[in-house]
Coordinates of C-alpha atoms and ligand atoms in Angstrom, one line a residue:
M1 CA -39.7 -58.5 52.9
G2 CA -39.0 -59.7 49.3
H3 CA -39.6 -62.9 47.3
D4 CA -36.4 -63.8 46.4
H5 CA -36.5 -67.1 47.8
L6 CA -39.0 -68.2 45.1
D7 CA -36.7 -67.9 42.8
L8 CA -33.7 -69.7 44.6
P9 CA -33.2 -73.1 42.3
I10 CA -34.3 -76.1 43.3
D11 CA -31.4 -78.0 45.4
A12 CA -29.9 -80.2 43.4
A13 CA -28.0 -83.3 45.6
A14 CA -32.0 -83.6 46.8
R15 CA -32.8 -83.8 43.9
E16 CA -30.7 -86.5 42.1
Q17 CA -31.0 -88.6 44.9
L18 CA -35.0 -89.0 44.4
A19 CA -34.2 -88.9 40.4
A20 CA -32.0 -92.3 40.9
D21 CA -35.5 -93.4 43.1
G22 CA -37.8 -92.6 39.7
L23 CA -39.0 -89.8 41.7
R24 CA -39.2 -86.1 41.0
M25 CA -38.7 -83.2 42.7
E26 CA -40.6 -80.1 41.5
L27 CA -41.3 -76.5 42.4
V28 CA -44.7 -75.6 42.2
D29 CA -45.9 -73.0 40.9
I30 CA -48.7 -71.3 42.7
S31 CA -50.7 -69.6 39.9
D32 CA -50.4 -73.3 37.6
K33 CA -54.7 -74.0 39.6
P34 CA -54.3 -77.3 38.7
A35 CA -51.2 -78.5 40.1
F36 CA -51.2 -76.5 43.4
A37 CA -54.7 -78.2 44.0
A38 CA -52.7 -82.4 43.0
W39 CA -50.2 -80.4 46.0
A40 CA -52.8 -79.6 48.3
R41 CA -54.6 -83.4 47.8
A42 CA -51.6 -85.0 48.6
E43 CA -50.7 -82.4 51.7
S44 CA -54.1 -83.1 53.1
R45 CA -53.5 -86.5 52.6
G46 CA -50.4 -86.5 54.4
F47 CA -52.0 -85.9 57.7
H48 CA -55.4 -87.6 56.9
S49 CA -57.3 -84.4 56.8
E50 CA -59.6 -83.7 53.6
Q51 CA -60.3 -80.3 51.7
T52 CA -63.1 -78.9 49.6
A53 CA -62.1 -77.8 45.8
A54 CA -63.0 -74.6 47.4
A55 CA -60.9 -74.7 50.6
I56 CA -58.0 -75.1 48.0
E57 CA -58.8 -72.0 46.2
Q58 CA -58.5 -70.1 49.7
R59 CA -55.5 -71.4 49.8
R60 CA -54.1 -70.5 47.3
S61 CA -55.0 -67.2 47.8
Y62 CA -52.3 -67.1 50.4
F63 CA -49.4 -68.5 48.9
N64 CA -47.3 -66.1 46.9
D65 CA -44.6 -65.7 49.0
R66 CA -45.2 -69.0 49.9
R67 CA -41.7 -71.9 47.9
I68 CA -43.9 -75.2 47.9
T69 CA -42.1 -78.7 46.7
G70 CA -44.0 -81.6 45.1
V71 CA -41.8 -84.9 44.8
Y72 CA -43.9 -86.9 42.0
D73 CA -43.8 -90.3 40.3
D74 CA -44.1 -90.2 37.3
S75 CA -44.9 -94.6 36.9
L76 CA -47.7 -93.8 38.9
P77 CA -51.5 -94.1 38.0
V78 CA -52.0 -90.5 39.2
P79 CA -48.6 -89.2 38.5
D80 CA -49.8 -85.4 39.2
E81 CA -50.1 -86.0 42.5
P82 CA -46.6 -85.9 44.4
V83 CA -45.7 -88.0 46.3
A84 CA -43.9 -85.7 49.4
T85 CA -45.3 -81.6 50.3
T86 CA -43.3 -79.1 51.7
M87 CA -44.3 -76.1 51.7
V88 CA -41.9 -73.4 53.6
W89 CA -41.1 -68.9 53.7
P90 CA -39.0 -66.6 55.5
A91 CA -40.2 -65.3 58.9
D92 CA -39.7 -63.2 61.7
L93 CA -38.7 -65.4 64.8
T94 CA -38.2 -63.6 67.6
V95 CA -34.9 -64.5 70.4
P96 CA -34.0 -63.2 73.5
G97 CA -33.5 -59.2 74.0
G98 CA -36.5 -58.1 71.9
R99 CA -35.0 -58.4 68.8
A100 CA -36.0 -60.5 65.3
V101 CA -34.4 -63.3 63.3
Q102 CA -35.0 -64.7 59.9
S103 CA -35.9 -68.2 60.0
W104 CA -36.9 -71.0 57.3
A105 CA -39.7 -71.9 58.5
I106 CA -40.8 -75.5 56.9
S107 CA -44.4 -76.6 56.4
D108 CA -46.5 -79.3 54.9
V109 CA -44.5 -81.5 55.5
T110 CA -45.3 -85.1 54.3
V111 CA -44.7 -88.1 52.2
A112 CA -47.5 -90.5 50.7
A113 CA -48.0 -93.8 52.6
T114 CA -47.5 -95.8 49.7
H115 CA -44.1 -94.1 49.6
R116 CA -43.2 -93.9 53.5
R117 CA -39.7 -94.9 55.2
R118 CA -37.1 -94.9 52.1
G119 CA -36.1 -92.0 52.1
V120 CA -37.5 -89.8 50.5
A121 CA -38.6 -86.4 53.7
R122 CA -34.3 -87.0 54.7
A123 CA -34.2 -85.5 51.2
L124 CA -36.3 -83.0 51.4
L125 CA -35.6 -82.1 54.7
E126 CA -31.6 -81.8 54.3
A127 CA -32.5 -79.6 50.5
E128 CA -34.4 -77.4 52.8
L129 CA -31.8 -76.6 55.1
R130 CA -29.1 -76.2 52.8
T131 CA -31.7 -73.8 50.7
A132 CA -32.6 -71.9 53.2
Q133 CA -28.0 -71.6 54.1
A134 CA -28.5 -70.5 50.1
H135 CA -30.9 -67.6 51.6
G136 CA -28.5 -67.1 54.3
A137 CA -31.4 -67.5 56.9
P138 CA -29.3 -68.1 59.7
I139 CA -32.3 -70.2 61.3
A140 CA -35.1 -72.8 60.1
T141 CA -38.3 -72.9 63.1
L142 CA -40.9 -75.9 62.3
T143 CA -44.0 -77.0 64.1
V144 CA -44.4 -80.5 64.4
S145 CA -46.4 -83.5 64.7
E146 CA -44.4 -85.8 65.9
S147 CA -41.1 -85.3 67.8
T148 CA -40.0 -88.5 67.3
I149 CA -39.3 -86.6 64.0
Y150 CA -36.1 -83.9 64.0
G151 CA -33.9 -84.3 65.9
R152 CA -31.6 -86.5 64.0
F153 CA -31.6 -82.8 61.7
G154 CA -30.7 -81.1 64.3
F155 CA -33.8 -79.6 65.1
G156 CA -33.6 -78.8 69.2
P157 CA -37.4 -78.1 71.4
A158 CA -36.3 -74.2 71.8
A159 CA -40.1 -73.2 73.0
L160 CA -42.4 -75.9 74.7
A161 CA -46.0 -75.2 75.2
R162 CA -49.0 -76.3 78.3
D163 CA -52.3 -76.6 77.7
L164 CA -54.2 -76.0 80.7
T165 CA -57.9 -78.2 81.8
I166 CA -59.5 -75.9 84.7
D167 CA -62.2 -76.7 86.7
T168 CA -63.9 -73.6 87.2
R169 CA -66.1 -74.9 90.8
R170 CA -62.7 -75.1 91.7
A171 CA -60.5 -72.1 90.4
R172 CA -62.8 -69.7 91.7
W173 CA -61.2 -65.5 91.1
T174 CA -58.4 -64.0 92.8
G175 CA -57.1 -62.0 90.7
P176 CA -57.6 -58.2 89.9
K177 CA -61.1 -56.8 88.4
P178 CA -59.7 -54.3 85.6
A179 CA -61.8 -51.2 85.5
G180 CA -61.9 -51.8 81.4
R181 CA -64.5 -53.9 79.8
V182 CA -64.7 -57.3 77.6
H183 CA -67.3 -57.0 74.9
F184 CA -68.0 -59.0 71.7
V185 CA -66.8 -58.8 68.2
T186 CA -67.0 -60.5 65.7
A187 CA -64.3 -62.4 63.6
D188 CA -64.3 -59.4 60.3
Q189 CA -64.2 -56.3 63.6
L190 CA -60.6 -58.3 64.2
L191 CA -59.3 -58.9 61.6
E192 CA -56.6 -56.1 61.4
P193 CA -57.1 -54.5 64.7
G194 CA -56.5 -58.2 66.4
L195 CA -53.8 -58.0 63.9
A196 CA -52.6 -55.3 64.9
L197 CA -52.2 -56.1 68.5
V198 CA -50.6 -59.8 67.6
E199 CA -47.8 -57.4 65.5
S200 CA -47.1 -54.8 68.8
V201 CA -46.2 -57.7 71.3
R202 CA -44.9 -60.0 69.0
L203 CA -40.7 -58.5 70.1
A204 CA -41.5 -59.2 73.6
T205 CA -41.3 -63.2 73.3
P206 CA -38.5 -65.1 71.9
G207 CA -39.8 -68.2 70.2
Q208 CA -43.1 -65.7 68.6
I209 CA -43.0 -65.4 64.6
A210 CA -44.5 -63.0 62.9
Y211 CA -47.9 -64.5 61.2
D212 CA -50.7 -62.7 58.9
G213 CA -52.8 -64.3 55.8
I214 CA -53.8 -67.6 56.4
L215 CA -51.7 -68.4 59.3
W216 CA -54.1 -64.8 61.3
D217 CA -57.0 -65.4 59.5
R218 CA -56.9 -69.2 60.4
Q219 CA -57.3 -68.0 65.1
L220 CA -60.1 -66.4 64.0
G221 CA -62.2 -69.3 62.1
L222 CA -62.9 -67.4 58.9
M223 CA -61.5 -70.6 56.7
V224 CA -64.0 -71.6 54.3
D225 CA -64.1 -75.1 55.5
D226 CA -63.7 -74.7 59.1
E227 CA -65.9 -76.4 60.8
D228 CA -66.2 -74.9 64.0
A229 CA -65.8 -71.6 63.0
K230 CA -69.8 -70.7 63.9
K231 CA -68.8 -72.3 67.3
R232 CA -66.3 -69.1 68.0
R233 CA -66.9 -66.7 69.2
V234 CA -64.7 -63.6 70.5
V235 CA -64.1 -61.1 72.8
R236 CA -61.9 -57.7 73.2
Y237 CA -60.3 -55.8 76.6
D238 CA -60.5 -51.4 76.2
D239 CA -58.8 -50.0 78.5
E240 CA -60.1 -47.4 80.5
T241 CA -59.8 -44.5 77.6
G242 CA -61.2 -46.9 75.1
Q243 CA -58.1 -48.4 73.8
M244 CA -58.4 -52.7 73.4
Q245 CA -54.9 -54.4 74.8
G246 CA -56.1 -57.7 74.5
F247 CA -58.6 -60.6 72.6
A248 CA -59.9 -63.7 73.1
S249 CA -61.3 -66.2 71.3
Y250 CA -63.2 -69.2 72.7
K251 CA -65.7 -72.3 71.8
L252 CA -67.9 -73.9 74.1
T253 CA -69.5 -77.4 73.6
E254 CA -72.6 -79.1 75.5
N255 CA -72.7 -81.7 77.7
P256 CA -75.5 -83.4 77.4
D257 CA -76.2 -85.0 81.1
D258 CA -76.3 -81.7 81.7
F259 CA -76.7 -77.8 81.0
T260 CA -74.7 -76.4 83.5
L261 CA -71.4 -78.6 82.4
H262 CA -70.5 -76.3 78.9
R263 CA -67.0 -76.7 78.4
L264 CA -65.4 -74.3 77.2
D265 CA -62.4 -74.4 74.9
L266 CA -59.8 -71.3 74.9
L267 CA -58.4 -71.0 71.7
H268 CA -56.2 -68.0 71.6
L269 CA -55.7 -65.4 73.4
V270 CA -52.9 -62.5 72.7
T271 CA -52.9 -58.7 75.8
A272 CA -50.0 -56.2 75.9
T273 CA -51.6 -55.5 79.2
D274 CA -52.1 -57.3 82.4
D275 CA -55.0 -55.5 82.9
A276 CA -55.9 -57.2 79.2
Y277 CA -54.7 -60.7 80.9
A278 CA -56.7 -60.5 83.6
A279 CA -59.9 -59.3 82.1
L280 CA -60.2 -61.8 79.9
W281 CA -58.7 -65.2 81.6
R282 CA -61.3 -63.8 84.4
F283 CA -64.7 -63.3 81.4
V284 CA -63.3 -66.6 80.3
L285 CA -63.4 -68.7 84.0
E286 CA -66.6 -67.1 85.9
M287 CA -68.6 -68.0 82.5
D288 CA -71.8 -68.8 83.3
L289 CA -72.9 -72.7 82.9
V290 CA -69.4 -73.6 82.1
S291 CA -67.4 -76.3 84.4
E292 CA -64.2 -76.8 83.0
V293 CA -62.1 -74.6 80.8
R294 CA -59.4 -75.9 78.1
A295 CA -57.3 -73.3 77.3
H296 CA -54.8 -74.9 74.2
L297 CA -51.1 -73.9 73.6
R298 CA -50.5 -71.4 77.1
P299 CA -46.8 -70.7 78.1
V300 CA -44.9 -72.4 79.8
D301 CA -45.1 -69.1 83.0
E302 CA -49.2 -68.6 81.9
P303 CA -50.3 -66.6 85.6
V304 CA -53.2 -68.4 85.9
R305 CA -52.6 -70.1 88.1
W306 CA -51.6 -67.4 90.3
M307 CA -55.3 -66.1 90.2
V308 CA -57.7 -68.8 90.9
S309 CA -58.3 -69.8 94.6
D310 CA -57.7 -73.5 94.1
F311 CA -53.6 -73.8 92.6
R312 CA -55.3 -77.6 91.8
G313 CA -58.0 -76.6 90.1
V314 CA -55.6 -76.6 87.0
K315 CA -54.5 -79.1 85.1
V316 CA -51.1 -78.3 83.4
A317 CA -49.3 -81.1 80.1
E318 CA -47.1 -79.7 78.9
L319 CA -45.4 -80.3 75.1
D320 CA -42.4 -80.2 73.0
H321 CA -44.0 -76.5 70.2
L322 CA -41.2 -74.6 68.4
W323 CA -39.0 -76.6 66.7
V324 CA -34.7 -74.8 65.8
R325 CA -32.4 -76.0 63.5
I326 CA -29.4 -72.9 63.9
L327 CA -28.1 -72.8 60.5
D328 CA -25.6 -70.3 60.7
L329 CA -23.7 -70.4 64.6
P330 CA -21.9 -67.0 64.4
A331 CA -25.0 -65.4 63.2
A332 CA -27.6 -66.3 64.8
L333 CA -25.8 -66.0 67.8
E334 CA -25.1 -63.0 67.6
A335 CA -28.8 -62.5 66.8
R336 CA -29.3 -62.3 70.3
T337 CA -28.4 -60.4 73.7
Y338 CA -27.6 -62.7 76.3
A339 CA -28.5 -62.0 81.1
A340 CA -24.8 -61.8 81.6
P341 CA -21.3 -61.1 80.7
G342 CA -19.1 -63.7 79.8
R343 CA -17.3 -65.6 77.7
L344 CA -17.3 -69.6 76.9
V345 CA -16.3 -71.7 74.0
L346 CA -19.1 -74.1 73.0
G347 CA -17.7 -77.1 71.3
V348 CA -20.3 -78.2 68.9
T349 CA -21.6 -81.3 66.7
D350 CA -23.1 -81.0 63.9
P351 CA -23.2 -84.4 62.0
F352 CA -24.9 -82.0 59.1
G353 CA -22.3 -79.6 58.6
A354 CA -24.0 -76.3 59.4
A355 CA -22.9 -75.6 62.7
D356 CA -20.1 -77.9 63.6
G357 CA -17.2 -76.4 65.7
T358 CA -15.6 -74.3 68.3
W359 CA -16.8 -71.9 69.3
A360 CA -16.0 -68.2 71.1
V361 CA -19.7 -66.5 71.8
E362 CA -17.8 -62.8 74.0
V363 CA -20.9 -61.9 75.8
D364 CA -20.2 -57.9 77.0
A365 CA -21.6 -55.5 79.3
S366 CA -24.6 -54.8 77.6
G367 CA -25.8 -58.2 76.5
T368 CA -24.2 -58.8 73.2
A369 CA -21.8 -61.3 72.0
A370 CA -19.7 -61.4 69.6
V371 CA -18.9 -64.9 67.9
T372 CA -16.3 -66.7 66.0
S373 CA -14.2 -70.0 65.6
T374 CA -11.3 -70.4 67.4
D375 CA -8.4 -73.7 68.2
E376 CA -9.2 -73.8 72.4
P377 CA -10.4 -75.9 73.9
A378 CA -14.3 -75.9 74.7
D379 CA -15.6 -75.3 78.1
V380 CA -18.8 -76.9 76.8
S381 CA -19.5 -79.7 74.3
L382 CA -22.9 -80.5 73.2
T383 CA -24.3 -81.2 69.8
V384 CA -26.5 -78.5 67.5
E385 CA -30.0 -80.1 68.9
E386 CA -28.9 -79.0 72.7
L387 CA -27.6 -75.6 71.7
A388 CA -31.3 -75.2 69.7
A389 CA -33.6 -76.2 72.6
I390 CA -30.8 -73.6 74.6
Y391 CA -30.7 -70.6 72.0
L392 CA -34.0 -68.7 73.0
G393 CA -33.9 -69.7 77.3
G394 CA -35.9 -72.0 77.4
V395 CA -34.8 -75.1 78.5
S396 CA -31.3 -75.0 81.4
P397 CA -28.2 -75.7 80.4
L398 CA -28.0 -77.1 83.9
V399 CA -31.3 -79.7 82.9
L400 CA -29.2 -81.3 79.7
A401 CA -26.7 -81.4 82.2
A402 CA -27.9 -83.7 84.5
A403 CA -29.4 -85.8 81.5
G404 CA -26.2 -85.9 80.5
R405 CA -26.8 -84.6 77.3
L406 CA -24.5 -81.8 77.1
S407 CA -20.6 -81.7 79.4
G408 CA -18.8 -79.0 80.7
D409 CA -19.8 -75.5 82.8
A410 CA -23.3 -75.6 82.5
A411 CA -23.3 -73.3 85.7
T412 CA -21.8 -70.0 83.9
L413 CA -23.7 -71.5 80.0
D414 CA -27.1 -71.1 82.7
A415 CA -26.1 -67.4 83.7
V416 CA -25.3 -66.8 80.4
F417 CA -27.9 -67.8 78.1
R418 CA -30.9 -67.8 80.6
S419 CA -34.2 -65.7 78.8
P420 CA -36.0 -64.0 81.6
V421 CA -39.4 -63.9 80.0
A422 CA -39.7 -68.0 78.4
P423 CA -39.9 -68.4 74.9
F424 CA -43.3 -69.7 73.4
L425 CA -44.9 -69.4 70.2
S426 CA -48.3 -68.9 69.8
I427 CA -49.8 -71.1 67.3
W428 CA -49.0 -73.6 64.8
F429 CA -48.0 -73.7 61.4
Ligands
LIG501 C1 -42.7 -88.3 58.5 C2 -43.0 -88.5 57.7 C3 -42.9 -87.4 56.4 C4 -41.3 -89.3 57.6 O1 -41.1 -89.1 56.1 P1 -40.5 -91.4 55.2 O2 -40.2 -89.9 54.0 O3 -40.9 -91.9 55.8 O4 -38.9 -90.3 56.4 P2 -37.2 -91.0 55.8 O5 -37.6 -91.9 55.2 O6 -37.0 -90.6 54.6 O7 -36.9 -91.2 57.0 C5 -35.9 -90.2 57.6 C6 -35.2 -90.4 58.8 O8 -36.6 -90.2 60.0 C7 -37.1 -91.5 60.6 N1 -38.8 -91.4 60.8 C8 -39.7 -91.3 59.5 N2 -40.6 -90.9 60.3 C9 -40.7 -91.2 62.0 C10 -41.5 -90.8 62.5 N3 -43.0 -90.5 62.8 N4 -40.6 -91.8 63.6 C11 -39.4 -91.3 64.5 N5 -38.7 -91.4 62.9 C12 -39.2 -91.7 61.8 C13 -36.8 -92.4 59.8 O9 -36.6 -94.2 60.6 C14 -35.6 -92.0 59.3 O10 -33.8 -92.0 59.7 P3 -33.1 -92.8 59.4 O11 -32.0 -91.9 58.8 O12 -32.4 -91.3 60.7 O13 -32.7 -93.8 59.9 C15 -44.3 -89.6 57.1 O14 -44.5 -90.2 58.1 C16 -45.0 -88.5 57.2 O15 -45.8 -87.6 56.1 N6 -45.8 -88.3 58.5 C17 -47.4 -88.0 58.6 C18 -47.6 -86.4 58.6 C19 -46.2 -85.6 59.5 O16 -46.5 -86.6 60.5 N7 -45.5 -85.1 58.9 C20 -44.5 -84.3 59.1 C21 -45.0 -82.9 59.8 S1 -44.1 -81.8 60.7

């Protein structure tokens, strides 16, 4: 993928709006080390964390394809440190049908506590949406710190995720016991084959984005300031022919009162086959001296509850995870495939304007859609936020209709838009 998104001009409307408030919006040149370091310090402060100079320099080495924005207040005693930050890049997003569509991945949205609630984030977000349109990305994507922020910008929660808490003394393994082997590897040993495995399964699950560079290395604990890195263990599963078909990383925390009550946090589990899935979950659940396994950011259709002796030994907490914003409605809807043929007229409300209108969606027998603007009456009326929520098949339109969030023929919409694989994104970005 080229880097032409880096050459797009800064959004003029946002720049003027912020200038009227005494603020200066600029793109940060990644080759300017002090400017990037000041931006990174501001971004860390925004999330109430901090980074060492070495960690900032390591991050900089990954960001050649990132479009980085800072907003500066030149009246401050420390004017080179921005009061607001964003970072974006074009990232392939998997959609139903085993295909990818280009998304404008938005990250590192912060506004300094000194400059909050005066419209700075809104100016930056709307700038990113317009710049994504200029780039031709039909969709923008985010993972969020709070689920209250982005609905107003037309984003909807398109892929949910679950955290599992498993009592390993109740949840005994009853699933398959595959014949391959699980063995320990170092993070460095997983660097290339692990990413190749991630890539090989990416198109199987709607909601996944392409990740490499910092997003992948972070999973392996390779960041210099990762306090937990030395605790991280990595195992891989090889099938009977010796082919790697999955890996897991986890860390253990001792219970100071009882050595048999360690907690195991499953940090990342990626598998290409059912055997790899079973073998790695069994390995984790049968770990000696562990009484509780916490698995973070897992799919909502996780089979593991059906592979243990006690269903209630697995507690589930669900959260919104991937948020999607549809910018070019025909391109976004034509990018995915559909579960059933049919014709639906969607009346979509979008105050930002991008997807606003009445759209005929005609799905042929192969599940391919043709989308055109129309004057016909709508079969279904919804906002762009709900359209985002159903786009990957993550929520049934029947549920949204029952919640009063869309009206019309929800049953047909459900039959057409549902996905055989629940959407899921395995990382934060
Ligand atoms: C979230 C954050 C970026 C908002 O910045 P901000 O400049 O104060 O936001 P704005 O003043 O532009 O507000 C824009 C709109 O969002 C709303 N909003 C802002 N932050 C919100 C929050 N945390 N929860 C709910 N609504 C919020 C505002 O009320 C405003 O609504 P309106 O325009 O519909 O009236 C800022 O508070 C922040 O940096 N938080 C900590 C880091 C973080 O969580 N970033 C988000 C990462 S995904």
